[in-house]
Every structure is written in structure tokens, then in C-alpha cells.
Amino acid sequence: MKQLNQEEAKRICDRVIGFSKADECSVSIDGKREGNVRFARNSISTAGLNEDMQLTVRVAFGKKAGIARLNEFDDKSLEKAVRRAEELARLAPENPEFMPAVGKQEYKATPTFARATADIDPEYRAQVAAYSIEAAKKAGLVAAGFFNDGKRFEAIANSNGVFGFQESTDLAYTCTVRTEDGRGSGWVTRSATDARRFDAREAAGVAIEKALRSVDAKALEPGRYTVILEPAATSEVLGNMFGSFEARDADEGRSFLTKAGGKNRLGDKLFDEQINVWADPWNPDVPVAPWDGQSGLARQRTDIIKNGRIASLDYSRYWAQKKGVAPTAGHGNMIMAGGSKSLEELIASTKKGVVVTRTWYIRMVDPQSLLLTGLTRDGTFYVENGKIKYPIKNFRFNESPVTILNNVEELGKPVVIGGDEVPYQMVLPPMKVRDFNFTSLSDAV
Amino acid sequence: MERRSFLKIGAGTAGAMLVPVFGNAIAAEELLNPMALSFKKALADAALNAATQAGASYCDVRIGRYLNQFITTRDLNVENITNTESTGIGVRVIAGGAYGFAATNSMNPDAVAAAARQAVAIAKANAKLQTEPVQLAPVKGVGEVAWATPIKKDWRAVPVKDKAEMLIAANKAGLEAGASFMTANLFQINQQKYFASTDGSYIDQDIHRLWAPINATAVDKATGKFRSRGGLGAPVSMGYEYFDVRAQDKVKAAGGVTTLYTKSYDVIEDARLAGKQAREKLSAKSVEPGKYDLVLAPEHLFLTIHEAVGHPTELDRVLGFEANYAGTSFATLDKWQSKNFKFGSERVNFIADRTTPGSLGLIGYDDEGVRAKQWDIIRDGVLVNYQATRDQAHIIGEKESHGCSYADSWSNVQFQRMPNVSLAAGKARLTPDDMVKDVKKGIYIVGRGSYSIDQQRYNFQFGGTLFYEIRNGKITNPLEDVAYQSNTQEFWNACSAICDERDWRMGGSFFDGKGQPSQVSAVSHGSSTTRFNGINVINTARKIG
């Protein structure tokens, strides 16, 4: 599949809008070329290449709207998509919460494209796997991992004059290294827009070191511990919370941001004052498209938590209109301020504590308190007098991110963390947190 | 791992520019017309020939047309009706003893042949790092065959208006019964899958699945407390007739605490009960932590089976292929080879089955062209087998694959996925009410809740939808803040009674995630109501801020 350039995308968008007889018409096109290699047991298991391009057309007659989506791009198909959407819109009832297409927006360019990533080929991917496998073999260990890269574009347009075109690239790498007897396991994750910022050898080395250090873990009693949480250990825990900032839910009484009596907690101090979190589409480490594909609104730099206080809530266009406030574009990333200390320095300043490499299978137990459960995995260590003393068995935790961010003692230097179940990248610091609640032991290595 | 992927589907892939829509589905007359078989065969042959000429020793081709419709309602409004259509072709080859895969949405012979050559090039690049050549268990080509999910009513032919009205009626019933807010969704899947391979198979399949999850939330504004109750209907591989309610498909839960459903689902009745029970949960007693005998309804137990039996007996996890993501397994080959590894108590029997009517894993052939079948996983409490694909069968001494290969789209490579894995019914006559009579201090749990298990499937924690205290043989008051923690092997060895086949029914996971890149699959798990003695229960109530 040939990826479209800006002129080609604009021509198709104009053509689609030209076919429409509705009151308004919106178009989006998204195309991708994704490659990957997966390895396990010190051998490549699968590798692939996947190309696709989709057209989405939305039209409306008054408050009646219809959508059609397909992946064909000849003239006849473009018109077919419009006619399908119009047919649906005519059959639709009025939607009381209908919002017309956004007016003209200013989309200030963001640095989402890197040539070095776009040029990745099967040989490069195989080499990433080879570095990981060879280094693991040399250490007498077994590697399993995954590397994927993508070159994408997206275009949006509507009959109010909106047009945006964005090319992007990304890569992600994870690697688990285990001892042959299954008594030790280490893990690493990396993600980047630009392949020049990725070093497979360096990354694999981290997983190898963790695997070697984690052998023969001792059992520690479950309970409350001071923990040093690596960024990968908190990404999904915090991601769960960042996904729960909907103003409507808080106003309607079904959110952790609801107050007794029916108000929301905007402006309340809910966390330690060291906590500052914001979204920024132009952040050079985690750039994203300057628009939110759901609403078409231009993204802005937005404070989410400022000095421990709830600085903003997410307002859909409908709810914002109802409440008489400005709507917010959906955020494409999340950035948390940290300090300058490395993970090692955080460990060095800890008298007694637990280092957590990664957390796993995190699920909501109670949305009222945002209580989450999950487990540690692939490298959990006991710290005494500033040094890692020995590896320990994995724990299950039951803890709320609100409590975690209240109990922060110290923040380290932030790093980029790719999303797994959280659908965006984040910049997060390692954290030292007191009274973290481990509720039971796991025998899993 | 049961994923939250449907949330991503709602908010991401299908989330762009969504609005409520009534009326017929997009161009229903076109959607009901499958691609011509001759066209698919010609494309498949173009790929098979190109791959062979480029040096592949084996090639399979999957031509997919995936039609989905998701309807989302909130209270009395239809929020979204999303129709998605995706068509393309995926080519998998073996060359130089290694796999290669390429996919394209360009449906013409030249593009398909190019994808096949690309797959061979990738395989050859991989072969340099391959330690052992891929070894496929033999499959005899079946020629040109077809298979379809048995359905009486095709969801694609049901007017969208009727479906939306059913969901709105459910929400209305829930609101009237005590809910402050209601949501009802309808996920409808049609996978038109054409498989061809150099073994001589050309298999055309038409697969249908449905799920109508609902959720009621009750709010107490004065205290700021809120509680939810999800739906108790199972996702199924059936036609839209699943929503034609039949009285004989309703059963009373133990103690008559709620209504449960078997082969048809009354979403409106369930929503009404959800609204009432969500309101009741606001004042339910918070559980005392401690050891309890748990009586688990199939609507709850399916997810425990999924996580603690289905996943650890996947052979790719046992061997280490999922080590970087979903994890490995405690059920290692040495335990299977010992022939006496006590996975559970003697009454515990698990059967893998891709042929169970109405089950989400129901197919004619898997994505390697292997015919669906049934086999034992745990027999009389002992681990006796795993779930395997063609390239794994020789590792466990099997001469043929179990038919466990699946890919969630034409653009993803197929790999080992779970069949339906179900707990066999008890042999002695026993009803849920009889089972409760023997319990002094217990909890009866109905419906799914939060769920989490470690990467080797030892330590798990499960919540639920409805909890009732059992005291001296009687179900008493509703409970809240309940979760139980256990170790998989200890848990199944604590199984003390299983109700008989009259109580056997299935629950299911509609979006089960695994693999990298992550793919979802759908799978059912059947059981009767089952009791586990002396399980650790924790209280999950917390205060923040």
C-alpha cells in the first residue's frame, strides 16, 4: 500500500466532502505500515509486516448523523462511503446530545515523524532480535521479546474548513530474560518516536542484569513497605487514574473525583504537593498529533495535577456546553514531573524498602476509591541501608493510585514509557513511596 | 488474560466521529453478500503460487472480511452505533525452516503475490536465527469445504432500530428499578474467513458472535457512595434468536436471589434486576475477612476457569513463547509427564471442546485448517494434556494438532489460542440449593468482577457481581467489598462439590488478550455451581482523600 502525502490526502478529503449533500461532512483517513519481530526461547518465533488504510465519513442532517467506514479509495468507493453515511443519517433519530462538527482549528505541527524509524526494514528487526538473543545466550540465559515499528499518517477534514495532516513513526521494544532453570527473570521496555534514541544492546543488558540478580528469591512477609517503583511499575496504575478524570462522571456522582453532596473535586488537593502532571502534544519525547481524533479539537498543553491539586477535568463538547465551560481535547500523552536522581540514587537513600521493576495484570477492584490489584514481576528486590540485599518473591498488591501519590517521598528522573493497556505514551519518574500495601505472596517467577 | 480491549475499541479504533444512528445497518444488502468463492480462491492461489515459487516449503492464506457492529446506549439515549468493515489477506509461509508473515488490504492478485514474496523474504531473514526448524503436524487437505455458525436469525438483517429499542428498554427498566444510571451495549461480530494452504484445503467459514453487556449504577448523593451491578447474560456464538426470550431458558439462582439465563437472554429483565440490586448494594453489609466456603455460580466461575485452568494449560505458555507478555505456566511439561500431578481434587474434570453449541470458541476448522475437536485437559484431578497447534503437537507426542490456532484479523498472524475449556458437571444429583445446605460459613458469588492472576497462574484474586452470606445452610444477607485470594492448585484441590448437569451453563470472555502484537479472541467456559472449602476472603473497602 502506498502511504498518502499531504496533497493526496487533501485531494481525497475534498473529493469526499464534494460528494456530500448533507448539512455537514467530516472525513478522516488513517494509514499504517507496521513491522514486527517476536522471539522466544532464544529464537525468532514470528515476524511480519502489516499495511492498511481506512476512510471514515460522517455526515449530518440537522441533529441526525451517520457514519460509514471502509478501506477502498477509488472514486466510486469514495462516493459509496458518502452515500452510505447519508442513508444512515436520514434513518437516524435526532440525538439530544448531538454536537455539530468543530469549526476551523489551528493545528500547530508536532514532531511525530523520524526518518530513521520510517526506514526500518526486516533486517533491522532481525538484528534487534539477534542482539537480544546473542547477549542472553552469552550469559547462559533465555530471551523472549518483541520489537515493532510503525510508519503512519492520518488526515482529518470537515466542511467547516478543518484540515489536518500528520505523519508519525514509533517503535517499541520489550524483552524478558530468564534463567534456564526458571529461577530468575528480568525485563526491560523501551519506546521512541526516533530509532536513533533506541539501543537494543543497552536495553537487553538491563533485562540480563535483572535476570541474573533475581535468582533464588527469598520470601518476605506481605505488609506495608517503602517501595521504589520503576516507571514501568506505575505506568498502568497511574494510567488507570488518568483515564478517570471525566467531568461528567464526577458531576454525576460516580467517580473518585465526586464529593459527598454532589460536587466534584476540581481544585482539591488530593496528592502530595510534589505531584505535577500535564499533557503536551509538543513534548519532544512523546509527541502526538496536534488534534484529538474523537472531537477534532486542537490539543493544548494542559495541567492535570498541579502541586498536588486537581487542575483540570476532561470535558466532552456536550458536557462542556451544558456546564458553560470550554471543552477539552482528549489528551494524547501524560507527563509527570520528577527530580534529577537516578533509580540507583533513590535506592541509595533508602534504609529499608522494596524495588519493583514491573507490575502486571492490574485491574480495578473499586472505582469509588480507585483501588487496584496487581502483582510485581520480573525483578523484585529487598533494599537495606541503601543497597539491594537480595531478590524477593513477587507480591500481589491492593492499592489506590491516589494513596500512592499521597505517600510519595521522593521522585527520580523521568523516562519515556510506552503504553500497553494504557493507550498512550507517558513520561514518568521512578518514585519512592511509603506504606505500599502488599497483600499476598506469589510463587511466580 | 482477559483484556479491556473493548474499551479501546469503543474509545479508539471505532471511536472516531461516532454518533447515534437508527435504521438499517450500513448497506445491509451488501453486507449480507459474501465475496464470491471463485474470487477468494483465485486470490489464494496467487499467494500460494507466489510463495512456492519464492522458495516457501509451506504457505497458508487467510482472506478475511470482518463485519462488526457496536451499539452503545446510555440511559435513554443511543450514544453510538458503529459499523466497521475490514477486508484483507494474510499470508504465512515457512521458508528455510522459519516462519514469515505479511498482510495487505489490496485485494488483487499482484498485491497478494507481493505479500507472499514479502513473507518469504521475512522468513529467510528469520531463518538465520532459527535454532530448530518449524515442524508441522500433518493435516490432510480437505479440498473445498464450507462451515457456518448455526444461526436462525442473522444480526445483520435485524433493523438497527429494533436493537436500539431493546437496549433502551433495558436501560429504562433499570432506571425504574432503582439505578441512577444505566448503560447497555451490543457487540455483534461476523467473521467471514477463507483459509487455503499448500496442503490442499480451501475452507470457507462464516462465524457469528453476540454479547449484550449491561451495567447499572446507583448513587447516594448525600454520602457520595456509588455501586454498580453488571449483566448476568453470557456472550454467545449464536444468531440474534438469543434475544427471543424463552421461559425454559431462565433459572433461579440459589435461594432465589436473582434470575440466571441459559440459551436465551432476557436483557430487559436482567437490567431491571440490575437496577434493583445496584441500589441494594449501597446498603449491603461489608464482609468480615477470613476463611469461607465459596459457592460459585457458573456466571462467576467461568472467569476463574479461564484464568486458572485455560491459560496455564496453553502449550505455548508452558514452553515459554509468551514469556515476554502473558507469561509462562506453573503446569510445566515435567508435571504432565509425571502423570500424577494433582491439579485439583478427584471430582475435577476439564474438557477442551471447540464443538459445544453456542460457545464462543465454536468453529468448523481452526486457522491452520484443522477440524474442531474435543479432548481432556484434567481428568479426575490430574493434568493429562494441553492445548496445541500444528507446530507444537510433536512436543507432547501427539500425531495431530488440537486445532487451537487463531488470528483475530486478516492482518495478524495466527498462533495458539484457547478453545472452550469447561468443568464437567458433577456425577451425583445436586442442586445449588442442596449445595448451600451443607455450608456453615460461606459466601455465594454470582457474576464477574475484578480479576487478576500472576504470570505463571499461581496467585489470583477475584471479585464478583453479587455476594450473599451463607450461614448454617441458608443464604442470608447481601455482602459487599468481597474478593477472594488463592493459589490455583490449592483452589482446585479445595473443590468439594459440583452440581449436576441440570445446572451446567456457560459464561464467556469476549475479548481475551494474548500475544504480541496483542490479539483478542472469544472463548466460553461452562460449569455447574461449584463449592470450594476454606478460601481466603479479603475486604476491599478503602477510603481516599
mmCIF file of N, CA, C and O in Angstrom, chain B residues 45-95:
data_model
loop_
_atom_site.group_PDB
_atom_site.id
_atom_site.type_symbol
_atom_site.label_atom_id
_atom_site.label_comp_id
_atom_site.label_asym_id
_atom_site.label_seq_id
_atom_site.Cartn_x
_atom_site.Cartn_y
_atom_site.Cartn_z
ATOM 1 N N ASP B 45 -4.844 -18.750 -4.568
ATOM 2 C CA ASP B 45 -3.909 -19.458 -5.450
ATOM 3 C C ASP B 45 -2.755 -18.549 -5.874
ATOM 4 O O ASP B 45 -1.612 -19.000 -6.013
ATOM 5 N N ALA B 46 -3.064 -17.263 -6.080
ATOM 6 C CA ALA B 46 -1.996 -16.325 -6.452
ATOM 7 C C ALA B 46 -0.944 -16.263 -5.346
ATOM 8 O O ALA B 46 0.268 -16.252 -5.612
ATOM 9 N N ALA B 47 -1.411 -16.246 -4.094
ATOM 10 C CA ALA B 47 -0.467 -16.201 -2.968
ATOM 11 C C ALA B 47 0.291 -17.516 -2.832
ATOM 12 O O ALA B 47 1.518 -17.521 -2.645
ATOM 13 N N LEU B 48 -0.433 -18.625 -2.905
ATOM 14 C CA LEU B 48 0.217 -19.938 -2.738
ATOM 15 C C LEU B 48 1.281 -20.141 -3.809
ATOM 16 O O LEU B 48 2.405 -20.596 -3.520
ATOM 17 N N ASN B 49 0.953 -19.782 -5.046
ATOM 18 C CA ASN B 49 1.909 -19.971 -6.145
ATOM 19 C C ASN B 49 3.126 -19.072 -5.979
ATOM 20 O O ASN B 49 4.277 -19.490 -6.168
ATOM 21 N N ALA B 50 2.869 -17.797 -5.612
ATOM 22 C CA ALA B 50 3.987 -16.854 -5.464
ATOM 23 C C ALA B 50 4.917 -17.294 -4.335
ATOM 24 O O ALA B 50 6.142 -17.229 -4.457
ATOM 25 N N ALA B 51 4.326 -17.750 -3.250
ATOM 26 C CA ALA B 51 5.145 -18.176 -2.112
ATOM 27 C C ALA B 51 5.982 -19.398 -2.473
ATOM 28 O O ALA B 51 7.181 -19.471 -2.159
ATOM 29 N N THR B 52 5.352 -20.343 -3.125
ATOM 30 C CA THR B 52 6.065 -21.566 -3.502
ATOM 31 C C THR B 52 7.213 -21.242 -4.452
ATOM 32 O O THR B 52 8.330 -21.739 -4.292
ATOM 33 N N GLN B 53 6.911 -20.392 -5.424
ATOM 34 C CA GLN B 53 7.960 -20.030 -6.402
ATOM 35 C C GLN B 53 9.111 -19.280 -5.728
ATOM 36 O O GLN B 53 10.262 -19.362 -6.157
ATOM 37 N N ALA B 54 8.788 -18.550 -4.657
ATOM 38 C CA ALA B 54 9.839 -17.782 -3.968
ATOM 39 C C ALA B 54 10.634 -18.650 -3.000
ATOM 40 O O ALA B 54 11.576 -18.166 -2.373
ATOM 41 N N GLY B 55 10.233 -19.903 -2.855
ATOM 42 C CA GLY B 55 11.032 -20.802 -2.024
ATOM 43 C C GLY B 55 10.377 -21.289 -0.755
ATOM 44 O O GLY B 55 11.032 -21.912 0.088
ATOM 45 N N ALA B 56 9.095 -21.019 -0.585
ATOM 46 C CA ALA B 56 8.415 -21.485 0.624
ATOM 47 C C ALA B 56 8.176 -22.995 0.543
ATOM 48 O O ALA B 56 7.776 -23.510 -0.498
ATOM 49 N N SER B 57 8.399 -23.677 1.672
ATOM 50 C CA SER B 57 8.089 -25.109 1.723
ATOM 51 C C SER B 57 6.641 -25.326 2.157
ATOM 52 O O SER B 57 6.085 -26.407 2.000
ATOM 53 N N TYR B 58 6.046 -24.283 2.736
ATOM 54 C CA TYR B 58 4.645 -24.346 3.150
ATOM 55 C C TYR B 58 4.081 -22.929 3.069
ATOM 56 O O TYR B 58 4.795 -21.949 3.297
ATOM 57 N N CYS B 59 2.805 -22.823 2.759
ATOM 58 C CA CYS B 59 2.154 -21.497 2.746
ATOM 59 C C CYS B 59 0.688 -21.675 3.115
ATOM 60 O O CYS B 59 0.043 -22.633 2.675
ATOM 61 N N ASP B 60 0.179 -20.792 3.976
ATOM 62 C CA ASP B 60 -1.272 -20.707 4.129
ATOM 63 C C ASP B 60 -1.723 -19.254 3.980
ATOM 64 O O ASP B 60 -0.957 -18.327 4.214
ATOM 65 N N VAL B 61 -2.954 -19.131 3.521
ATOM 66 C CA VAL B 61 -3.506 -17.825 3.169
ATOM 67 C C VAL B 61 -4.828 -17.676 3.889
ATOM 68 O O VAL B 61 -5.644 -18.604 3.891
ATOM 69 N N ARG B 62 -5.027 -16.543 4.519
ATOM 70 C CA ARG B 62 -6.327 -16.278 5.154
ATOM 71 C C ARG B 62 -6.909 -14.994 4.577
ATOM 72 O O ARG B 62 -6.304 -13.923 4.705
ATOM 73 N N ILE B 63 -8.024 -15.138 3.899
ATOM 74 C CA ILE B 63 -8.718 -13.967 3.357
ATOM 75 C C ILE B 63 -9.863 -13.664 4.315
ATOM 76 O O ILE B 63 -10.707 -14.522 4.578
ATOM 77 N N GLY B 64 -9.847 -12.465 4.863
ATOM 78 C CA GLY B 64 -10.849 -12.149 5.871
ATOM 79 C C GLY B 64 -11.707 -10.961 5.495
ATOM 80 O O GLY B 64 -11.234 -9.985 4.914
ATOM 81 N N ARG B 65 -12.992 -11.075 5.808
ATOM 82 C CA ARG B 65 -13.895 -9.929 5.740
ATOM 83 C C ARG B 65 -14.586 -9.889 7.101
ATOM 84 O O ARG B 65 -15.323 -10.812 7.465
ATOM 85 N N TYR B 66 -14.294 -8.843 7.850
ATOM 86 C CA TYR B 66 -14.747 -8.767 9.242
ATOM 87 C C TYR B 66 -15.755 -7.640 9.362
ATOM 88 O O TYR B 66 -15.431 -6.478 9.134
ATOM 89 N N LEU B 67 -16.974 -7.999 9.713
ATOM 90 C CA LEU B 67 -18.044 -7.011 9.865
ATOM 91 C C LEU B 67 -18.443 -6.964 11.333
ATOM 92 O O LEU B 67 -18.802 -7.986 11.913
ATOM 93 N N ASN B 68 -18.332 -5.801 11.928
ATOM 94 C CA ASN B 68 -18.721 -5.644 13.330
ATOM 95 C C ASN B 68 -19.728 -4.520 13.451
ATOM 96 O O ASN B 68 -19.664 -3.537 12.707
ATOM 97 N N GLN B 69 -20.611 -4.666 14.409
ATOM 98 C CA GLN B 69 -21.475 -3.547 14.759
ATOM 99 C C GLN B 69 -21.513 -3.440 16.274
ATOM 100 O O GLN B 69 -21.743 -4.433 16.959
ATOM 101 N N PHE B 70 -21.227 -2.249 16.770
ATOM 102 C CA PHE B 70 -21.244 -1.987 18.207
ATOM 103 C C PHE B 70 -22.290 -0.918 18.467
ATOM 104 O O PHE B 70 -22.229 0.160 17.873
ATOM 105 N N ILE B 71 -23.226 -1.200 19.341
ATOM 106 C CA ILE B 71 -24.253 -0.213 19.697
ATOM 107 C C ILE B 71 -24.065 0.134 21.167
ATOM 108 O O ILE B 71 -23.993 -0.755 22.017
ATOM 109 N N THR B 72 -23.976 1.410 21.449
ATOM 110 C CA THR B 72 -23.758 1.878 22.817
ATOM 111 C C THR B 72 -24.909 2.773 23.225
ATOM 112 O O THR B 72 -25.206 3.751 22.532
ATOM 113 N N THR B 73 -25.550 2.424 24.329
ATOM 114 C CA THR B 73 -26.627 3.281 24.839
ATOM 115 C C THR B 73 -26.310 3.691 26.261
ATOM 116 O O THR B 73 -25.620 2.970 26.996
ATOM 117 N N ARG B 74 -26.821 4.850 26.603
ATOM 118 C CA ARG B 74 -26.620 5.386 27.952
ATOM 119 C C ARG B 74 -27.965 5.952 28.372
ATOM 120 O O ARG B 74 -28.514 6.820 27.682
ATOM 121 N N ASP B 75 -28.500 5.469 29.452
ATOM 122 C CA ASP B 75 -29.825 5.870 29.906
ATOM 123 C C ASP B 75 -30.820 5.759 28.732
ATOM 124 O O ASP B 75 -30.914 4.702 28.153
ATOM 125 N N LEU B 76 -31.477 6.846 28.356
ATOM 126 C CA LEU B 76 -32.483 6.717 27.296
ATOM 127 C C LEU B 76 -31.970 7.191 25.939
ATOM 128 O O LEU B 76 -32.747 7.388 25.003
ATOM 129 N N ASN B 77 -30.654 7.384 25.812
ATOM 130 C CA ASN B 77 -30.060 7.823 24.544
ATOM 131 C C ASN B 77 -29.220 6.732 23.900
ATOM 132 O O ASN B 77 -28.545 5.981 24.591
ATOM 133 N N VAL B 78 -29.242 6.708 22.575
ATOM 134 C CA VAL B 78 -28.283 5.887 21.842
ATOM 135 C C VAL B 78 -27.037 6.747 21.639
ATOM 136 O O VAL B 78 -27.101 7.791 20.991
ATOM 137 N N GLU B 79 -25.925 6.323 22.200
ATOM 138 C CA GLU B 79 -24.709 7.136 22.087
ATOM 139 C C GLU B 79 -23.984 6.879 20.778
ATOM 140 O O GLU B 79 -23.531 7.806 20.126
ATOM 141 N N ASN B 80 -23.808 5.626 20.421
ATOM 142 C CA ASN B 80 -23.064 5.287 19.206
ATOM 143 C C ASN B 80 -23.653 4.056 18.553
ATOM 144 O O ASN B 80 -24.043 3.119 19.260
ATOM 145 N N ILE B 81 -23.666 4.082 17.245
ATOM 146 C CA ILE B 81 -23.811 2.829 16.507
ATOM 147 C C ILE B 81 -22.689 2.824 15.495
ATOM 148 O O ILE B 81 -22.589 3.712 14.650
ATOM 149 N N THR B 82 -21.817 1.884 15.623
ATOM 150 C CA THR B 82 -20.621 1.847 14.800
ATOM 151 C C THR B 82 -20.615 0.593 13.952
ATOM 152 O O THR B 82 -20.696 -0.512 14.484
ATOM 153 N N ASN B 83 -20.541 0.797 12.677
ATOM 154 C CA ASN B 83 -20.354 -0.336 11.769
ATOM 155 C C ASN B 83 -18.927 -0.308 11.263
ATOM 156 O O ASN B 83 -18.480 0.724 10.753
ATOM 157 N N THR B 84 -18.199 -1.394 11.423
ATOM 158 C CA THR B 84 -16.865 -1.442 10.849
ATOM 159 C C THR B 84 -16.781 -2.600 9.868
ATOM 160 O O THR B 84 -17.421 -3.635 10.060
ATOM 161 N N GLU B 85 -16.015 -2.370 8.832
ATOM 162 C CA GLU B 85 -15.805 -3.408 7.824
ATOM 163 C C GLU B 85 -14.329 -3.417 7.484
ATOM 164 O O GLU B 85 -13.755 -2.363 7.199
ATOM 165 N N SER B 86 -13.713 -4.569 7.542
ATOM 166 C CA SER B 86 -12.290 -4.657 7.222
ATOM 167 C C SER B 86 -12.047 -5.899 6.381
ATOM 168 O O SER B 86 -12.476 -6.994 6.728
ATOM 169 N N THR B 87 -11.382 -5.692 5.274
ATOM 170 C CA THR B 87 -11.134 -6.791 4.347
ATOM 171 C C THR B 87 -9.659 -6.826 3.987
ATOM 172 O O THR B 87 -9.056 -5.775 3.772
ATOM 173 N N GLY B 88 -9.094 -7.997 3.932
ATOM 174 C CA GLY B 88 -7.695 -8.102 3.539
ATOM 175 C C GLY B 88 -7.230 -9.539 3.544
ATOM 176 O O GLY B 88 -8.024 -10.471 3.728
ATOM 177 N N ILE B 89 -5.937 -9.689 3.348
ATOM 178 C CA ILE B 89 -5.386 -11.036 3.214
ATOM 179 C C ILE B 89 -4.073 -11.141 3.982
ATOM 180 O O ILE B 89 -3.256 -10.218 3.950
ATOM 181 N N GLY B 90 -3.915 -12.242 4.706
ATOM 182 C CA GLY B 90 -2.680 -12.511 5.448
ATOM 183 C C GLY B 90 -2.048 -13.780 4.905
ATOM 184 O O GLY B 90 -2.738 -14.777 4.688
ATOM 185 N N VAL B 91 -0.741 -13.727 4.671
ATOM 186 C CA VAL B 91 -0.037 -14.879 4.101
ATOM 187 C C VAL B 91 1.050 -15.324 5.073
ATOM 188 O O VAL B 91 1.896 -14.524 5.467
ATOM 189 N N ARG B 92 0.996 -16.589 5.472
ATOM 190 C CA ARG B 92 2.034 -17.134 6.350
ATOM 191 C C ARG B 92 2.795 -18.195 5.575
ATOM 192 O O ARG B 92 2.188 -19.029 4.887
ATOM 193 N N VAL B 93 4.104 -18.173 5.693
ATOM 194 C CA VAL B 93 4.923 -19.153 4.966
ATOM 195 C C VAL B 93 5.941 -19.772 5.907
ATOM 196 O O VAL B 93 6.256 -19.226 6.960
ATOM 197 N N ILE B 94 6.463 -20.914 5.491
ATOM 198 C CA ILE B 94 7.691 -21.446 6.090
ATOM 199 C C ILE B 94 8.720 -21.495 4.974
ATOM 200 O O ILE B 94 8.460 -22.043 3.886
ATOM 201 N N ALA B 95 9.861 -20.884 5.208
ATOM 202 C CA ALA B 95 10.966 -20.933 4.248
ATOM 203 C C ALA B 95 12.251 -21.045 5.044
ATOM 204 O O ALA B 95 12.425 -20.331 6.039
#
